[in-house]
JSON list of C-alpha atoms in Angstrom, two decimals:
[
{"chain": "T", "resi": 1, "resn": "MET", "atom": "CA", "xyz": [-0.11, 0.08, 0.05]},
{"chain": "T", "resi": 2, "resn": "LYS", "atom": "CA", "xyz": [0.82, 3.49, -0.97]},
{"chain": "T", "resi": 3, "resn": "ALA", "atom": "CA", "xyz": [-0.70, 4.82, 2.49]},
{"chain": "T", "resi": 4, "resn": "PHE", "atom": "CA", "xyz": [1.22, 7.09, 5.29]},
{"chain": "T", "resi": 5, "resn": "LEU", "atom": "CA", "xyz": [0.43, 8.20, 8.49]},
{"chain": "T", "resi": 6, "resn": "ASN", "atom": "CA", "xyz": [3.66, 9.87, 9.91]},
{"chain": "T", "resi": 7, "resn": "GLY", "atom": "CA", "xyz": [5.94, 8.19, 7.58]},
{"chain": "T", "resi": 8, "resn": "ALA", "atom": "CA", "xyz": [3.98, 4.72, 8.54]},
{"chain": "T", "resi": 9, "resn": "PRO", "atom": "CA", "xyz": [1.37, 3.06, 5.63]},
{"chain": "T", "resi": 10, "resn": "THR", "atom": "CA", "xyz": [-1.84, 2.81, 7.27]},
{"chain": "T", "resi": 11, "resn": "THR", "atom": "CA", "xyz": [-5.61, 2.34, 6.68]},
{"chain": "T", "resi": 12, "resn": "LEU", "atom": "CA", "xyz": [-8.76, 3.98, 7.20]},
{"chain": "T", "resi": 13, "resn": "ASP", "atom": "CA", "xyz": [-9.85, 2.72, 10.44]},
{"chain": "T", "resi": 14, "resn": "ARG", "atom": "CA", "xyz": [-6.62, 3.94, 11.88]},
{"chain": "T", "resi": 15, "resn": "LEU", "atom": "CA", "xyz": [-7.45, 7.61, 11.41]},
{"chain": "T", "resi": 16, "resn": "ARG", "atom": "CA", "xyz": [-8.58, 9.53, 13.70]},
{"chain": "T", "resi": 17, "resn": "VAL", "atom": "CA", "xyz": [-12.06, 11.71, 13.89]},
{"chain": "T", "resi": 18, "resn": "GLY", "atom": "CA", "xyz": [-12.49, 14.62, 11.64]},
{"chain": "T", "resi": 19, "resn": "THR", "atom": "CA", "xyz": [-9.51, 13.32, 9.51]},
{"chain": "T", "resi": 20, "resn": "GLN", "atom": "CA", "xyz": [-9.61, 13.86, 5.45]},
{"chain": "T", "resi": 21, "resn": "ALA", "atom": "CA", "xyz": [-7.37, 11.87, 3.68]},
{"chain": "T", "resi": 22, "resn": "VAL", "atom": "CA", "xyz": [-7.88, 10.11, -0.20]},
{"chain": "T", "resi": 23, "resn": "VAL", "atom": "CA", "xyz": [-7.71, 6.13, -0.96]},
{"chain": "T", "resi": 24, "resn": "THR", "atom": "CA", "xyz": [-4.97, 4.44, -2.38]},
{"chain": "T", "resi": 25, "resn": "ASP", "atom": "CA", "xyz": [-5.96, 1.23, -3.02]},
{"chain": "T", "resi": 26, "resn": "VAL", "atom": "CA", "xyz": [-8.82, -1.08, -1.63]},
{"chain": "T", "resi": 27, "resn": "SER", "atom": "CA", "xyz": [-7.44, -4.39, -0.58]},
{"chain": "T", "resi": 28, "resn": "SER", "atom": "CA", "xyz": [-8.57, -8.03, -0.44]},
{"chain": "T", "resi": 29, "resn": "GLN", "atom": "CA", "xyz": [-7.03, -9.02, 2.18]},
{"chain": "T", "resi": 30, "resn": "GLN", "atom": "CA", "xyz": [-5.44, -7.94, 5.99]},
{"chain": "T", "resi": 31, "resn": "HIS", "atom": "CA", "xyz": [-2.51, -9.00, 7.96]},
{"chain": "T", "resi": 32, "resn": "ASP", "atom": "CA", "xyz": [-4.52, -9.39, 10.94]},
{"chain": "T", "resi": 33, "resn": "GLN", "atom": "CA", "xyz": [-7.33, -10.72, 9.99]},
{"chain": "T", "resi": 34, "resn": "PRO", "atom": "CA", "xyz": [-7.31, -14.55, 7.90]},
{"chain": "T", "resi": 35, "resn": "GLY", "atom": "CA", "xyz": [-9.04, -14.84, 4.74]},
{"chain": "T", "resi": 36, "resn": "ASN", "atom": "CA", "xyz": [-9.59, -12.84, 1.39]},
{"chain": "T", "resi": 37, "resn": "HIS", "atom": "CA", "xyz": [-12.73, -10.96, 1.44]},
{"chain": "T", "resi": 38, "resn": "ILE", "atom": "CA", "xyz": [-12.46, -10.55, -2.62]},
{"chain": "T", "resi": 39, "resn": "GLU", "atom": "CA", "xyz": [-16.87, -9.59, -2.22]},
{"chain": "T", "resi": 40, "resn": "ILE", "atom": "CA", "xyz": [-15.89, -6.95, 0.34]},
{"chain": "T", "resi": 41, "resn": "ALA", "atom": "CA", "xyz": [-13.89, -5.54, -1.26]},
{"chain": "T", "resi": 42, "resn": "ARG", "atom": "CA", "xyz": [-15.10, -5.22, -4.55]},
{"chain": "T", "resi": 43, "resn": "ARG", "atom": "CA", "xyz": [-18.80, -3.67, -2.94]},
{"chain": "T", "resi": 44, "resn": "LEU", "atom": "CA", "xyz": [-16.04, -1.15, -1.21]},
{"chain": "T", "resi": 45, "resn": "LYS", "atom": "CA", "xyz": [-14.98, -0.49, -4.82]},
{"chain": "T", "resi": 46, "resn": "GLU", "atom": "CA", "xyz": [-18.84, 0.20, -5.79]},
{"chain": "T", "resi": 47, "resn": "LEU", "atom": "CA", "xyz": [-19.93, 2.04, -3.05]},
{"chain": "T", "resi": 48, "resn": "GLY", "atom": "CA", "xyz": [-16.94, 4.80, -4.58]},
{"chain": "T", "resi": 49, "resn": "PHE", "atom": "CA", "xyz": [-14.23, 4.12, -1.93]},
{"chain": "T", "resi": 50, "resn": "VAL", "atom": "CA", "xyz": [-11.97, 4.19, -5.37]},
{"chain": "T", "resi": 51, "resn": "SER", "atom": "CA", "xyz": [-8.29, 5.31, -5.68]},
{"chain": "T", "resi": 52, "resn": "GLY", "atom": "CA", "xyz": [-7.78, 9.23, -5.27]},
{"chain": "T", "resi": 53, "resn": "GLU", "atom": "CA", "xyz": [-11.10, 9.57, -3.95]},
{"chain": "T", "resi": 54, "resn": "THR", "atom": "CA", "xyz": [-10.97, 12.31, -1.14]},
{"chain": "T", "resi": 55, "resn": "VAL", "atom": "CA", "xyz": [-12.74, 9.93, 2.71]},
{"chain": "T", "resi": 56, "resn": "GLN", "atom": "CA", "xyz": [-13.71, 11.66, 5.63]},
{"chain": "T", "resi": 57, "resn": "ILE", "atom": "CA", "xyz": [-13.90, 9.33, 9.09]},
{"chain": "T", "resi": 58, "resn": "LEU", "atom": "CA", "xyz": [-17.20, 11.29, 10.75]},
{"chain": "T", "resi": 59, "resn": "HIS", "atom": "CA", "xyz": [-17.64, 9.27, 13.39]},
{"chain": "T", "resi": 60, "resn": "LYS", "atom": "CA", "xyz": [-16.45, 6.09, 15.58]},
{"chain": "T", "resi": 61, "resn": "GLY", "atom": "CA", "xyz": [-18.68, 4.17, 18.12]},
{"chain": "T", "resi": 62, "resn": "TYR", "atom": "CA", "xyz": [-17.73, 4.33, 21.51]},
{"chain": "T", "resi": 63, "resn": "PHE", "atom": "CA", "xyz": [-17.13, 0.57, 22.17]},
{"chain": "T", "resi": 64, "resn": "GLY", "atom": "CA", "xyz": [-14.32, -0.83, 20.38]},
{"chain": "T", "resi": 65, "resn": "GLY", "atom": "CA", "xyz": [-14.27, 2.18, 18.02]},
{"chain": "T", "resi": 66, "resn": "GLU", "atom": "CA", "xyz": [-17.56, 0.72, 15.64]},
{"chain": "T", "resi": 67, "resn": "PRO", "atom": "CA", "xyz": [-18.98, 1.43, 13.63]},
{"chain": "T", "resi": 68, "resn": "VAL", "atom": "CA", "xyz": [-16.97, 3.86, 11.56]},
{"chain": "T", "resi": 69, "resn": "ALA", "atom": "CA", "xyz": [-19.28, 6.83, 9.62]},
{"chain": "T", "resi": 70, "resn": "VAL", "atom": "CA", "xyz": [-16.87, 7.48, 6.57]},
{"chain": "T", "resi": 71, "resn": "ARG", "atom": "CA", "xyz": [-18.02, 10.31, 3.86]},
{"chain": "T", "resi": 72, "resn": "VAL", "atom": "CA", "xyz": [-16.60, 9.86, 0.66]},
{"chain": "T", "resi": 73, "resn": "GLY", "atom": "CA", "xyz": [-18.12, 11.87, -1.94]},
{"chain": "T", "resi": 74, "resn": "GLN", "atom": "CA", "xyz": [-21.37, 12.82, -1.22]},
{"chain": "T", "resi": 75, "resn": "SER", "atom": "CA", "xyz": [-22.55, 9.75, 0.69]},
{"chain": "T", "resi": 76, "resn": "THR", "atom": "CA", "xyz": [-22.30, 8.48, 3.87]},
{"chain": "T", "resi": 77, "resn": "PHE", "atom": "CA", "xyz": [-21.66, 5.32, 4.68]},
{"chain": "T", "resi": 78, "resn": "ALA", "atom": "CA", "xyz": [-21.38, 3.01, 8.02]},
{"chain": "T", "resi": 79, "resn": "LEU", "atom": "CA", "xyz": [-18.14, 0.34, 8.27]},
{"chain": "T", "resi": 80, "resn": "ARG", "atom": "CA", "xyz": [-17.06, -2.33, 10.69]},
{"chain": "T", "resi": 81, "resn": "HIS", "atom": "CA", "xyz": [-13.86, -1.77, 11.71]},
{"chain": "T", "resi": 82, "resn": "PHE", "atom": "CA", "xyz": [-12.27, -4.95, 9.38]},
{"chain": "T", "resi": 83, "resn": "GLU", "atom": "CA", "xyz": [-13.78, -2.88, 6.80]},
{"chain": "T", "resi": 84, "resn": "ALA", "atom": "CA", "xyz": [-12.46, -0.20, 6.88]},
{"chain": "T", "resi": 85, "resn": "ALA", "atom": "CA", "xyz": [-8.85, -1.34, 7.28]},
{"chain": "T", "resi": 86, "resn": "LEU", "atom": "CA", "xyz": [-9.12, -2.99, 3.82]},
{"chain": "T", "resi": 87, "resn": "ILE", "atom": "CA", "xyz": [-9.07, 0.67, 2.44]},
{"chain": "T", "resi": 88, "resn": "GLY", "atom": "CA", "xyz": [-5.40, 2.14, 2.24]},
{"chain": "T", "resi": 89, "resn": "VAL", "atom": "CA", "xyz": [-5.39, 5.87, 2.32]},
{"chain": "T", "resi": 90, "resn": "ALA", "atom": "CA", "xyz": [-2.79, 8.57, 1.93]},
{"chain": "T", "resi": 91, "resn": "LEU", "atom": "CA", "xyz": [-3.19, 12.35, 4.07]},
{"chain": "T", "resi": 92, "resn": "PRO", "atom": "CA", "xyz": [-2.56, 15.56, 1.38]},
{"chain": "T", "resi": 93, "resn": "GLY", "atom": "CA", "xyz": [0.66, 15.96, 1.74]},
{"chain": "T", "resi": 94, "resn": "SER", "atom": "CA", "xyz": [2.05, 12.23, 2.83]},
{"chain": "T", "resi": 95, "resn": "CYS", "atom": "CA", "xyz": [3.28, 10.77, -1.00]}
]
């Protein structure tokens, strides 16, 4: 992934509330959760999580940070933590 947070790769689930970022990729695999999430990755892309699109974290749930409310384009979606972890992002000016 070509995403960076303080110089290290990051994903959408790691961003703080209010943070805007740019999608770099959507992966079907996650390093800390076994399995291949091809269908979930495909669905995220269909929803608009595509390379170059600006996203913003609007809210995180109180218990465990789920769900994550994310704005992409003019739409808002609630994602589970592991779904947000499939979305690679870069902060503006970090690439």
